[in-house]
């Protein structure tokens, strides 16, 4: 019965941890819960009256939801930026924070799946894509591939983090025979989820804006900027509000890696823009809609240039060693990266891909209030899950939250994440 | 005037399914057959399946249920058939660009025949006005032209609906297999199986797929009560729909509604496998083009210039 007792201790202890917190914690949780409720109400309205209350129409049949989905797949994939230095190069300062990267990946995947669910017209038929009970059009449909890799990546990450944390809680070292192969597997899978998501768009000859072989590398490059950007902010907050120690060296190294990724991102965008503008075929239309607008249709132009500016600023800040060690510059860089990639990957990828539509019509899409509320709800739910997971994971890493069994030796703090 | 486009022989051949010859089976073969049948039964027994996977009995029952449901909702006796494809038939369409005047009668005939939603309006056919000096060019096409009289000087008209591609991107991308190409070449959607992800709409180069963004509405007296389960039966909210070459008519040997409605005879329809058909004559003797030929969707919808 030892296992059972241990488990119930873990559950009750976690609940107790989650219910403890200072005023700032509760304000944050209340804020997120409010957004989730507002999103839930908006989603109920959407289910009742149909997707007509979004701004999507036949011309622009995917919008804000799928844009967010695409962006968040990148965030999930970005955990690999931590995993590679930690496990492949065995770099200790990062190894201690890998668990947080994986927790971020888990919550990002949850948000991805939720964004897909809120986007489909018949959520009640979701089971139709499940193999055996339904019918998954595998391997023909890239969406089927995406469903598979996203769920597998989710399983791998959640297995690794729960195993590491639970073992640390029970005062034991994690099982390397489980963790190391799974962590190594998660590296190609992280590349895989974003590549498959890129191929989802990439394979459509009907949409020349997406039908470019550079799309998957572009996806990876922007993912490896945006994901770590969130993580750097989270790590600084952890350092500030808990006794968790994160070396400056680790943070500065991640920022350096982001600078390289951002360079690649900008370079690939430049390469794409060159091909479009110099060859000047009829397919230039979509790129022009994004960067300069078509006639009076200029909704996206300010977004396009703010994305470019933010990305360039972030690159400059992170490539200068002094700047990335300065905490204001570092945070400005993180926010710029996050915002730049978010605009470019969300609206900047989906909307120009579909505008003008297949028959040349320009329908200017802009998310409706309802879409914004649903999306905010999904983000809030993801952040709530991430917050609650951190609330349990941090004390475990610090060795403050341990099984009370006397026969189990208390584990040193470092054991939580670094063997 | 005889509107039947399908040779009588082809219609008769539909019933031409003989009984299988009895043969000896080994115990092992018998065993594996039983196992396969049991597995198959288990698979189909798990909840509703895609229409083309249903057993005959279950499909029949499903059709009766639908008829009851629609008859009640629209207060009219509605029939839902599942007429299968005829053998040796591959449907194709041809449209004479030099003759089309852009009157859009086909659009509204299609709406009436196929029970498209009136509010919000769903149109399976979009008529594009183009400039004569630019040729077929989508980037300058205008679907919302509204002059007093058509045709307008200096313009020509290109109606676009589903091109029934042989290499159809929409069927390839569907994650649930809710859309496929029938043996007679018609690309259909199972409205009971579509989850409304709209990937097919992103994949379609012709904007031929339309989504029910809200509950489709058809005023009671206006329902066309003769429906086909893969075609014009009333659709639910949240699924994709498209032109099916009027599957409910053409599989009975009739012309699609748009062909009948066209006042200038610009629309032609027939069996591509019949060497004596009008469609074959057009392909062999006229200047024919297909839309977006470069992306290799291989449409069975041809545009031609008769003059």
XYZ file of C-alpha atoms in Angstrom:
726
model
C 0.000 0.000 0.000
C 3.039 2.201 0.067
C 2.496 3.375 -3.496
C -1.084 4.269 -2.753
C -0.167 6.217 0.373
C 2.573 8.033 -1.490
C 0.216 8.937 -4.268
C -2.509 10.242 -1.969
C 0.123 12.267 -0.124
C 1.183 13.712 -3.457
C -2.347 14.631 -4.452
C -3.361 16.176 -1.138
C -0.025 17.950 -0.879
C -0.385 19.365 -4.392
C -3.884 20.593 -3.676
C -2.646 22.246 -0.498
C 0.192 23.919 -2.399
C -2.104 25.185 -5.100
C -4.460 26.658 -2.507
C -1.681 28.526 -0.738
C -0.383 31.773 -2.039
C 0.017 35.460 -1.466
C -2.242 38.160 -2.736
C -0.414 38.513 -6.057
C -0.887 34.802 -6.720
C -4.599 34.943 -6.049
C -5.029 38.094 -8.103
C -3.305 36.368 -11.022
C -5.417 33.223 -10.652
C -8.608 35.256 -10.345
C -7.694 37.216 -13.457
C -7.127 34.016 -15.421
C -10.316 32.392 -14.133
C -12.285 35.488 -15.134
C -10.874 35.284 -18.654
C -11.647 31.570 -18.811
C -15.246 32.195 -17.791
C -15.626 34.996 -20.322
C -14.158 32.723 -22.994
C -16.477 29.917 -21.952
C -19.518 32.149 -22.314
C -18.326 33.372 -25.704
C -17.727 29.796 -26.806
C -21.216 28.756 -25.682
C -22.618 31.531 -27.869
C -20.489 30.309 -30.739
C -21.705 26.734 -30.399
C -25.287 27.921 -30.241
C -25.280 30.258 -33.230
C -22.447 28.713 -35.230
C -19.142 30.106 -36.418
C -21.078 32.953 -38.026
C -20.290 35.047 -34.952
C -16.629 34.905 -35.831
C -15.424 37.081 -38.703
C -14.378 34.087 -40.745
C -16.247 33.480 -43.993
C -15.882 31.261 -47.044
C -13.195 33.594 -48.428
C -11.059 33.551 -45.284
C -12.048 30.218 -43.824
C -9.347 30.091 -41.158
C -8.508 33.007 -38.921
C -7.406 33.984 -35.455
C -7.927 30.556 -33.887
C -5.765 28.704 -36.361
C -3.195 31.508 -36.237
C -2.886 31.060 -32.483
C -2.749 27.308 -32.907
C 0.181 27.645 -35.299
C 2.029 30.014 -33.029
C 1.564 27.797 -29.977
C 2.827 24.698 -31.754
C 6.035 26.691 -32.080
C 6.047 27.521 -28.378
C 5.622 23.840 -27.575
C 8.399 22.856 -29.935
C 10.736 25.379 -28.349
C 11.315 23.282 -25.230
C 13.867 21.545 -27.383
C 16.067 24.647 -27.265
C 16.600 23.760 -23.621
C 16.663 20.007 -24.026
C 19.477 19.957 -26.573
C 22.062 21.881 -24.517
C 20.969 20.123 -21.351
C 20.987 16.527 -22.504
C 22.978 16.400 -25.710
C 25.773 18.717 -24.583
C 25.249 17.934 -20.913
C 25.322 21.588 -19.938
C 24.505 21.706 -16.215
C 23.136 25.246 -15.742
C 20.356 24.539 -18.194
C 19.652 21.026 -17.025
C 18.063 22.359 -13.869
C 15.454 24.278 -15.768
C 14.571 21.779 -18.454
C 11.565 20.632 -16.473
C 10.066 24.120 -16.836
C 10.558 24.014 -20.571
C 8.690 20.751 -20.663
C 5.879 22.061 -18.477
C 5.584 24.993 -20.864
C 5.426 22.540 -23.769
C 2.656 20.603 -22.051
C 0.531 23.694 -21.469
C 1.235 24.983 -24.988
C 0.029 21.711 -26.507
C -3.124 21.863 -24.406
C -3.766 25.348 -25.785
C -3.076 24.118 -29.342
C -5.604 21.337 -29.051
C -8.151 23.721 -27.521
C -7.690 26.172 -30.387
C -8.412 23.401 -32.851
C -11.481 22.372 -30.905
C -12.907 25.906 -30.798
C -12.273 26.292 -34.524
C -14.172 23.282 -35.799
C -17.780 23.577 -36.852
C -18.957 20.370 -35.218
C -17.079 19.844 -31.947
C -19.631 17.157 -31.046
C -18.152 15.048 -33.828
C -14.583 15.331 -32.618
C -14.427 11.575 -32.114
C -14.730 11.091 -35.867
C -10.976 11.540 -36.215
C -10.146 8.997 -33.529
C -8.782 5.792 -35.003
C -10.938 2.667 -34.581
C -14.086 4.410 -33.280
C -13.884 6.982 -36.041
C -11.734 7.188 -39.115
C -8.397 8.974 -39.271
C -7.415 9.712 -42.854
C -3.821 8.675 -42.272
C -1.400 8.970 -44.028
C -3.085 11.066 -46.721
C -4.199 14.017 -44.642
C -1.514 16.147 -43.054
C -4.036 17.118 -40.409
C -4.111 13.467 -39.367
C -0.326 13.570 -39.045
C -0.604 16.707 -36.967
C -3.147 15.126 -34.630
C -0.830 12.172 -34.119
C 2.440 14.031 -33.560
C 0.902 16.652 -31.290
C -0.669 14.033 -29.061
C 2.474 11.910 -28.983
C 4.609 14.915 -28.143
C 2.162 15.776 -25.389
C 2.387 12.241 -23.991
C 6.183 12.181 -24.111
C 6.508 15.494 -22.307
C 3.907 14.835 -19.681
C 5.415 11.410 -18.979
C 8.895 12.845 -18.548
C 7.941 15.732 -16.269
C 5.514 13.783 -14.112
C 8.031 10.982 -13.765
C 10.886 13.300 -12.783
C 8.779 15.346 -10.400
C 6.985 12.420 -8.804
C 10.215 10.542 -8.274
C 11.773 13.650 -6.728
C 8.732 14.004 -4.507
C 9.115 10.438 -3.270
C 12.802 11.066 -2.640
C 14.116 8.862 -5.375
C 16.236 9.464 -8.385
C 14.382 9.281 -11.703
C 14.777 6.232 -13.860
C 17.310 7.125 -16.549
C 16.211 4.192 -18.643
C 12.824 5.876 -19.054
C 13.773 9.536 -19.053
C 16.829 9.679 -21.280
C 15.324 7.841 -24.290
C 12.120 9.860 -24.004
C 13.994 13.142 -23.756
C 16.111 12.218 -26.741
C 12.951 11.200 -28.601
C 11.388 14.539 -27.769
C 14.075 16.353 -29.786
C 13.104 15.002 -33.225
C 9.473 15.137 -32.151
C 9.680 18.837 -31.333
C 11.114 19.446 -34.778
C 8.446 17.057 -36.069
C 5.400 18.811 -34.627
C 6.384 22.102 -36.136
C 7.454 20.626 -39.435
C 4.198 18.734 -39.785
C 2.258 21.866 -38.879
C 4.178 23.755 -41.541
C 3.485 20.973 -44.047
C -0.204 21.337 -43.260
C -0.093 24.671 -45.089
C 2.906 23.955 -47.237
C 1.230 21.116 -49.148
C -1.596 23.242 -50.519
C -0.909 24.232 -54.109
C -4.064 26.326 -53.994
C -2.380 28.846 -51.682
C 0.887 30.088 -53.200
C 1.769 32.106 -50.089
C 2.133 28.862 -48.141
C 3.295 26.646 -50.973
C 6.972 27.426 -50.475
C 9.527 24.866 -49.394
C 11.084 27.370 -47.005
C 7.989 27.328 -44.788
C 9.016 24.545 -42.393
C 12.476 25.998 -41.663
C 10.829 29.387 -41.188
C 8.424 27.858 -38.697
C 11.241 26.297 -36.719
C 13.322 29.458 -36.705
C 10.511 31.615 -35.353
C 9.526 28.921 -32.850
C 13.010 28.811 -31.428
C 12.756 32.536 -30.752
C 9.233 32.805 -29.382
C 9.166 29.792 -27.069
C 12.343 30.638 -25.144
C 11.194 34.270 -24.956
C 8.281 33.219 -22.759
C 10.494 30.898 -20.797
C 13.074 33.576 -20.041
C 10.401 35.774 -18.527
C 8.966 32.868 -16.538
C 12.416 31.960 -15.219
C 13.082 35.513 -14.091
C 9.743 35.599 -12.318
C 10.568 32.311 -10.605
C 13.887 33.701 -9.486
C 12.184 36.765 -8.138
C 9.308 35.174 -6.284
C 10.814 31.902 -5.069
C 14.125 30.808 -3.680
C 14.772 28.902 -6.883
C 18.202 29.714 -8.199
C 18.790 30.134 -11.888
C 22.222 31.072 -13.015
C 22.633 34.228 -15.090
C 24.776 32.131 -17.351
C 21.815 29.924 -18.301
C 19.587 32.867 -19.092
C 22.258 34.582 -21.125
C 22.967 31.376 -23.049
C 19.311 30.945 -23.955
C 19.217 34.572 -25.138
C 22.265 33.894 -27.289
C 20.593 30.871 -28.876
C 17.545 33.033 -29.532
C 19.704 35.541 -31.353
C 20.893 32.845 -33.770
C 17.347 31.599 -34.275
C 16.160 35.137 -34.896
C 18.909 35.695 -37.426
C 17.784 32.576 -39.254
C 14.173 33.721 -39.049
C 14.964 37.132 -40.533
C 17.209 35.602 -43.161
C 14.526 33.161 -44.298
C 11.968 35.953 -44.460
C 14.373 37.958 -46.547
C 14.963 35.005 -48.864
C 11.231 34.547 -49.313
C 10.650 38.248 -49.921
C 13.455 38.332 -52.492
C 12.016 35.412 -54.428
C 8.547 36.946 -54.469
C 9.474 40.520 -55.349
C 12.248 39.837 -57.841
C 10.424 37.172 -59.828
C 7.272 39.322 -59.609
C 4.806 36.597 -60.609
C 1.088 36.765 -60.020
C 1.772 35.052 -56.685
C 3.408 38.197 -55.354
C -0.137 39.331 -54.569
C -0.248 37.682 -51.135
C 3.114 39.012 -49.984
C 2.080 42.447 -51.198
C -1.176 42.206 -49.278
C 0.867 41.586 -46.121
C 3.596 44.207 -46.558
C 1.970 46.987 -48.520
C -1.704 46.199 -48.954
C -3.695 45.899 -52.159
C -5.294 49.193 -53.090
C -7.532 50.284 -50.233
C -7.152 46.967 -48.470
C -4.408 47.670 -45.970
C -5.638 46.160 -42.685
C -2.560 44.047 -42.088
C 0.148 46.482 -43.177
C 0.776 48.050 -39.728
C 1.033 44.551 -38.263
C 3.496 43.439 -40.904
C 5.877 46.306 -40.248
C 5.556 46.161 -36.499
C 6.459 42.459 -36.682
C 9.522 43.232 -38.793
C 10.593 46.058 -36.469
C 10.108 44.004 -33.319
C 12.047 41.073 -34.737
C 14.942 43.277 -35.824
C 15.053 45.013 -32.419
C 15.076 41.642 -30.662
C 17.850 40.383 -32.881
C 20.014 43.430 -32.260
C 19.480 43.235 -28.495
C 20.273 39.557 -28.238
C 23.287 39.549 -30.505
C 25.081 42.139 -28.328
C 26.504 40.253 -25.302
C 26.284 43.314 -23.045
C 22.638 43.870 -23.894
C 21.563 40.337 -23.204
C 23.226 40.468 -19.794
C 21.431 43.707 -18.951
C 18.100 42.738 -17.504
C 16.010 45.582 -18.949
C 17.408 45.046 -22.435
C 16.906 41.337 -22.019
C 13.252 41.698 -21.112
C 12.589 44.245 -23.821
C 14.165 41.764 -26.232
C 11.985 38.939 -24.939
C 8.799 40.944 -25.294
C 9.809 42.139 -28.756
C 10.562 38.576 -29.845
C 7.328 37.293 -28.454
C 5.204 40.022 -30.013
C 7.052 39.954 -33.331
C 6.764 36.199 -33.774
C 3.180 36.202 -32.571
C 2.070 38.730 -35.160
C 4.085 37.144 -37.936
C 3.010 33.586 -37.150
C -0.605 34.280 -36.315
C -2.209 36.879 -38.552
C 0.820 37.170 -40.810
C 0.789 33.598 -41.923
C -2.871 32.614 -42.042
C -4.619 35.739 -43.314
C -2.391 36.655 -46.290
C -2.383 32.956 -47.186
C -6.123 33.186 -47.745
C -6.358 36.781 -49.013
C -7.109 37.298 -51.877
C -9.146 34.094 -51.949
C -8.860 31.373 -54.598
C -11.038 33.364 -57.011
C -9.265 36.669 -56.421
C -11.721 38.242 -54.011
C -10.376 40.344 -51.152
C -12.259 39.874 -47.914
C -10.551 41.776 -45.131
C -10.577 39.604 -42.076
C -10.261 40.987 -38.610
C -11.126 38.876 -35.550
C -14.531 39.581 -34.026
C -15.000 40.389 -30.343
C -16.289 36.889 -29.807
C -13.193 35.326 -31.349
C -10.952 37.517 -29.195
C -12.829 36.477 -26.057
C -12.687 32.765 -26.890
C -8.982 33.034 -27.720
C -8.271 34.947 -24.506
C -10.107 32.217 -22.623
C -7.975 29.515 -24.197
C -4.763 31.420 -23.421
C -5.931 32.014 -19.863
C -6.698 28.339 -19.369
C -3.255 27.425 -20.667
C -1.554 29.929 -18.375
C -3.668 28.736 -15.465
C -2.564 25.155 -16.051
C 1.036 26.312 -16.354
C 0.778 28.364 -13.142
C -0.720 25.506 -11.144
C 1.866 23.067 -12.464
C 4.658 25.469 -11.480
C 3.106 25.864 -8.066
C 3.702 22.157 -7.478
C 6.877 21.697 -9.490
C 8.925 24.494 -7.942
C 8.665 23.259 -4.323
C 9.534 19.777 -5.510
C 12.628 21.079 -7.274
C 13.555 23.025 -4.158
C 13.120 19.932 -2.013
C 10.414 21.680 0.035
C 7.621 19.400 -1.027
C 8.578 15.858 -0.150
C 6.945 12.651 0.845
C 6.622 12.403 4.637
C 7.537 8.709 4.786
C 10.335 8.320 7.301
C 11.988 5.412 5.510
C 12.531 7.506 2.436
C 15.652 9.554 2.656
C 15.086 13.255 1.859
C 16.513 14.063 -1.523
C 18.943 16.903 -2.003
C 17.402 19.810 -3.874
C 19.395 19.336 -7.016
C 18.058 15.828 -7.421
C 14.736 17.152 -8.531
C 15.834 17.937 -11.992
C 19.537 17.349 -12.286
C 20.989 13.933 -11.569
C -37.118 17.010 -76.026
C -35.200 14.104 -74.613
C -33.130 15.315 -71.699
C -31.630 11.945 -70.875
C -27.896 12.032 -71.247
C -27.081 8.512 -70.123
C -27.376 5.659 -72.614
C -30.082 3.193 -71.597
C -27.555 0.371 -71.662
C -25.609 1.971 -68.854
C -28.739 2.315 -66.720
C -29.636 -1.345 -67.282
C -26.129 -2.472 -66.431
C -26.596 -1.154 -62.916
C -28.690 -4.213 -61.981
C -26.152 -6.509 -63.593
C -24.710 -8.154 -60.497
C -24.719 -11.931 -60.736
C -24.578 -14.371 -57.800
C -21.095 -15.549 -56.809
C -20.139 -19.077 -57.851
C -19.942 -21.574 -54.974
C -16.428 -22.883 -54.381
C -14.573 -25.097 -51.891
C -13.071 -23.372 -48.874
C -10.460 -24.769 -46.549
C -11.030 -24.678 -42.812
C -8.346 -22.046 -42.397
C -9.854 -19.814 -45.066
C -13.240 -20.228 -43.458
C -11.776 -19.388 -40.076
C -10.091 -16.223 -41.282
C -13.237 -15.177 -43.128
C -15.263 -15.560 -39.966
C -12.665 -13.617 -38.003
C -12.629 -10.844 -40.600
C -16.401 -10.720 -40.641
C -16.506 -10.546 -36.851
C -13.925 -7.762 -36.840
C -15.839 -5.960 -39.551
C -19.063 -6.295 -37.636
C -17.403 -4.978 -34.493
C -16.040 -2.002 -36.399
C -19.367 -1.110 -37.958
C -21.242 -1.783 -34.765
C -19.327 0.917 -32.912
C -21.626 3.864 -33.388
C -22.500 5.569 -36.653
C -20.038 5.249 -39.511
C -19.373 7.059 -42.723
C -22.252 6.539 -45.121
C -20.317 4.523 -47.667
C -19.227 2.109 -44.969
C -22.707 1.402 -43.620
C -24.310 -1.952 -44.248
C -27.295 -1.903 -46.604
C -29.771 -2.350 -43.780
C -28.306 0.366 -41.622
C -28.116 2.770 -44.559
C -31.750 2.062 -45.420
C -32.756 2.743 -41.825
C -30.694 5.937 -41.807
C -32.386 7.163 -44.977
C -35.854 6.502 -43.546
C -34.877 8.421 -40.388
C -33.717 11.350 -42.479
C -36.916 11.335 -44.521
C -39.007 11.389 -41.382
C -36.939 14.189 -39.869
C -37.018 16.424 -42.987
C -40.692 15.744 -43.720
C -41.541 16.898 -40.242
C -39.321 19.950 -40.337
C -40.449 21.165 -43.760
C -44.047 19.862 -43.584
C -43.737 18.111 -46.947
C -43.085 14.514 -47.967
C -39.306 14.406 -48.502
C -37.545 11.491 -50.168
C -33.871 10.733 -49.576
C -32.382 8.319 -52.089
C -28.943 6.761 -52.333
C -28.916 6.038 -56.074
C -25.444 4.644 -56.774
C -23.124 5.514 -59.635
C -23.873 3.866 -62.976
C -21.157 1.694 -64.451
C -19.202 3.079 -67.400
C -20.149 6.631 -66.586
C -17.731 9.430 -65.804
C -19.511 12.740 -65.642
C -17.991 15.856 -67.129
C -19.104 19.403 -67.710
C -18.329 21.978 -70.349
C -19.076 25.685 -70.366
C -18.985 27.926 -73.397
C -17.266 31.142 -72.312
C -18.099 32.854 -75.575
C -21.795 32.331 -74.953
C -22.229 32.989 -71.217
C -23.892 36.372 -70.630
C -23.466 36.456 -66.876
C -27.198 36.439 -66.045
C -26.690 34.227 -62.982
C -29.833 32.193 -63.662
C -27.730 29.098 -63.102
C -26.810 30.355 -59.638
C -30.421 30.621 -58.523
C -31.552 27.451 -60.271
C -28.797 25.726 -58.325
C -29.945 27.274 -55.042
C -33.516 26.064 -55.609
C -32.581 22.602 -56.811
C -29.960 21.900 -54.191
C -31.677 23.394 -51.154
C -28.949 25.883 -50.390
C -29.486 28.173 -47.442
C -31.369 31.350 -48.387
C -30.364 33.236 -45.259
C -27.415 33.401 -45.059
C -27.142 32.895 -48.808
C -24.987 30.018 -49.957
C -24.122 29.886 -53.668
C -22.342 26.909 -55.148
C -21.811 28.730 -58.444
C -19.940 32.020 -58.511
C -20.078 33.967 -61.735
C -16.971 36.098 -62.235
C -16.945 39.104 -64.504
C -13.626 39.532 -66.268
C -12.118 42.124 -68.594
C -11.804 41.023 -72.203
C -8.373 42.590 -72.524
C -6.995 40.632 -69.580
C -8.360 37.180 -70.370
C -9.074 34.641 -67.648
C -7.463 36.404 -64.699
C -8.763 35.839 -61.186
C -6.919 38.748 -59.628
C -9.096 41.182 -61.547
C -12.289 39.158 -61.438
C -15.409 40.760 -59.993
C -18.028 38.469 -58.460
C -20.277 41.358 -57.371
C -20.938 43.063 -60.722
C -24.381 44.650 -60.803
C -25.167 46.507 -64.027
C -28.679 47.181 -65.344
C -28.141 44.752 -68.166
C -25.778 41.919 -68.945
C -23.534 41.267 -70.765
C -21.542 44.448 -70.285
C -19.383 45.869 -73.021
C -15.745 44.770 -72.794
C -16.426 41.980 -70.339
C -16.920 38.260 -70.350
C -18.145 35.875 -67.678
C -16.660 32.802 -66.076
C -19.008 30.858 -63.803
C -17.029 28.721 -61.350
C -18.315 25.846 -59.234
C -16.720 22.598 -58.142
C -14.422 21.420 -60.924
C -14.759 17.760 -59.802
C -10.998 17.312 -60.001
C -9.581 13.894 -60.722
C -6.644 14.824 -58.512
C -8.812 16.525 -55.894
C -6.849 18.292 -53.123
C -9.958 18.466 -50.943
C -10.377 14.707 -50.648
C -6.695 14.295 -49.943
C -6.594 16.678 -46.981
C -9.824 15.728 -45.166
C -8.756 14.324 -41.777
C -11.854 12.161 -41.334
C -12.336 10.901 -44.872
C -15.699 12.679 -44.996
C -15.217 13.623 -48.647
C -14.291 11.380 -51.533
C -14.676 10.830 -55.271
C -17.490 8.551 -56.360
C -16.949 6.028 -59.201
C -18.759 8.357 -61.630
C -16.295 11.126 -60.806
C -18.469 13.228 -58.507
C -16.700 14.550 -55.414
C -19.135 14.220 -52.526
C -19.309 15.062 -48.821
C -20.874 12.977 -46.076
C -22.648 15.711 -44.096
C -23.015 13.328 -41.156
C -19.298 12.729 -40.928
C -17.776 16.186 -41.657
C -16.388 17.814 -38.509
C -16.191 21.282 -40.032
C -12.415 21.793 -39.831
C -12.472 23.537 -43.241
C -9.117 22.148 -44.326
C -10.759 21.248 -47.645
C -11.690 24.899 -48.132
C -8.073 25.937 -47.662
C -7.035 23.244 -50.132
C -9.580 24.008 -52.868
C -8.074 26.179 -55.634
C -11.523 27.078 -56.974
C -13.301 28.356 -53.859
C -15.894 25.692 -54.554
C -16.474 24.551 -51.008
C -18.864 26.428 -48.775
C -19.292 26.279 -45.051
C -22.524 26.567 -43.094
C -21.423 29.354 -40.795
C -24.879 29.354 -39.194
C -27.986 27.184 -39.308
C -29.043 27.026 -42.979
C -32.573 28.256 -43.579
C -34.954 27.234 -46.346
C -38.496 28.636 -46.212
C -41.015 25.827 -45.852
C -42.629 25.896 -49.267
C -39.306 26.197 -51.069
C -37.709 22.866 -50.270
C -36.948 20.588 -53.192
C -38.313 17.378 -51.679
C -36.518 15.004 -54.059
C -33.126 14.609 -52.459
C -30.048 12.426 -52.555
C -28.208 11.563 -49.375
C -24.861 12.792 -50.780
C -26.345 15.774 -52.558
C -29.168 18.199 -51.966
C -30.673 16.953 -48.727
C -30.897 19.717 -46.096
C -27.535 20.285 -44.443
C -26.816 20.882 -40.774
C -24.940 23.861 -39.357
C -21.155 23.615 -39.131
C -20.407 21.397 -42.122
C -18.991 21.997 -45.576
C -21.046 21.574 -48.761
C -20.431 21.823 -52.502
C -21.704 21.249 -56.031
C -22.297 17.566 -56.782
C -23.220 17.889 -60.485
C -26.811 17.570 -59.159
C -26.186 13.957 -58.151
C -29.907 13.484 -57.448
C -30.741 14.298 -61.070
C -27.784 13.110 -63.071
C -27.731 9.626 -61.623
C -31.286 9.299 -62.874
C -30.123 10.308 -66.320
C -31.202 13.949 -66.155
C -29.235 17.152 -66.667
C -28.041 19.285 -63.755
C -30.350 22.178 -62.915
C -27.855 24.807 -64.123
C -27.719 23.194 -67.583
C -31.508 23.350 -67.862
C -31.660 26.899 -66.559
C -29.048 28.417 -68.861
C -30.946 30.666 -71.315
C -28.151 30.732 -73.905
C -27.178 27.069 -73.885
C -23.668 27.754 -72.678
C -23.674 24.764 -70.339
C -23.087 21.195 -71.539
C -23.032 17.996 -69.571
C -22.470 14.338 -70.283
C -20.594 11.104 -69.998
C -16.897 11.387 -70.716
C -16.659 7.644 -71.431
C -19.286 7.768 -74.162
C -17.472 8.522 -77.463
C -20.699 9.826 -78.997
C -21.469 12.295 -76.229
C -21.637 16.035 -76.743
C -18.937 16.512 -74.142
C -16.513 14.370 -76.112
C -17.350 16.273 -79.278
C -16.531 19.548 -77.550
C -13.238 18.310 -76.141
C -12.172 16.934 -79.488
C -13.279 19.837 -81.692
C -13.226 23.073 -79.690
C -10.650 25.266 -78.005
C -10.829 23.917 -74.471
C -9.223 25.115 -71.261
C -9.339 24.160 -67.611
C -8.823 26.577 -64.738
C -5.448 26.697 -62.984
C -4.075 23.925 -65.174
C -0.605 24.422 -63.678
C -1.524 22.995 -60.291
C -2.466 19.619 -61.731
C -5.892 19.145 -60.187
C -7.120 17.728 -63.543
C -10.685 19.082 -63.524
C -13.616 17.374 -65.234
C -15.076 20.829 -65.782
C -13.988 22.236 -69.128
C -14.323 25.757 -70.459
C -14.459 26.220 -74.197
C -14.937 28.773 -76.956
C -17.572 27.625 -79.444
C -17.136 30.639 -81.686
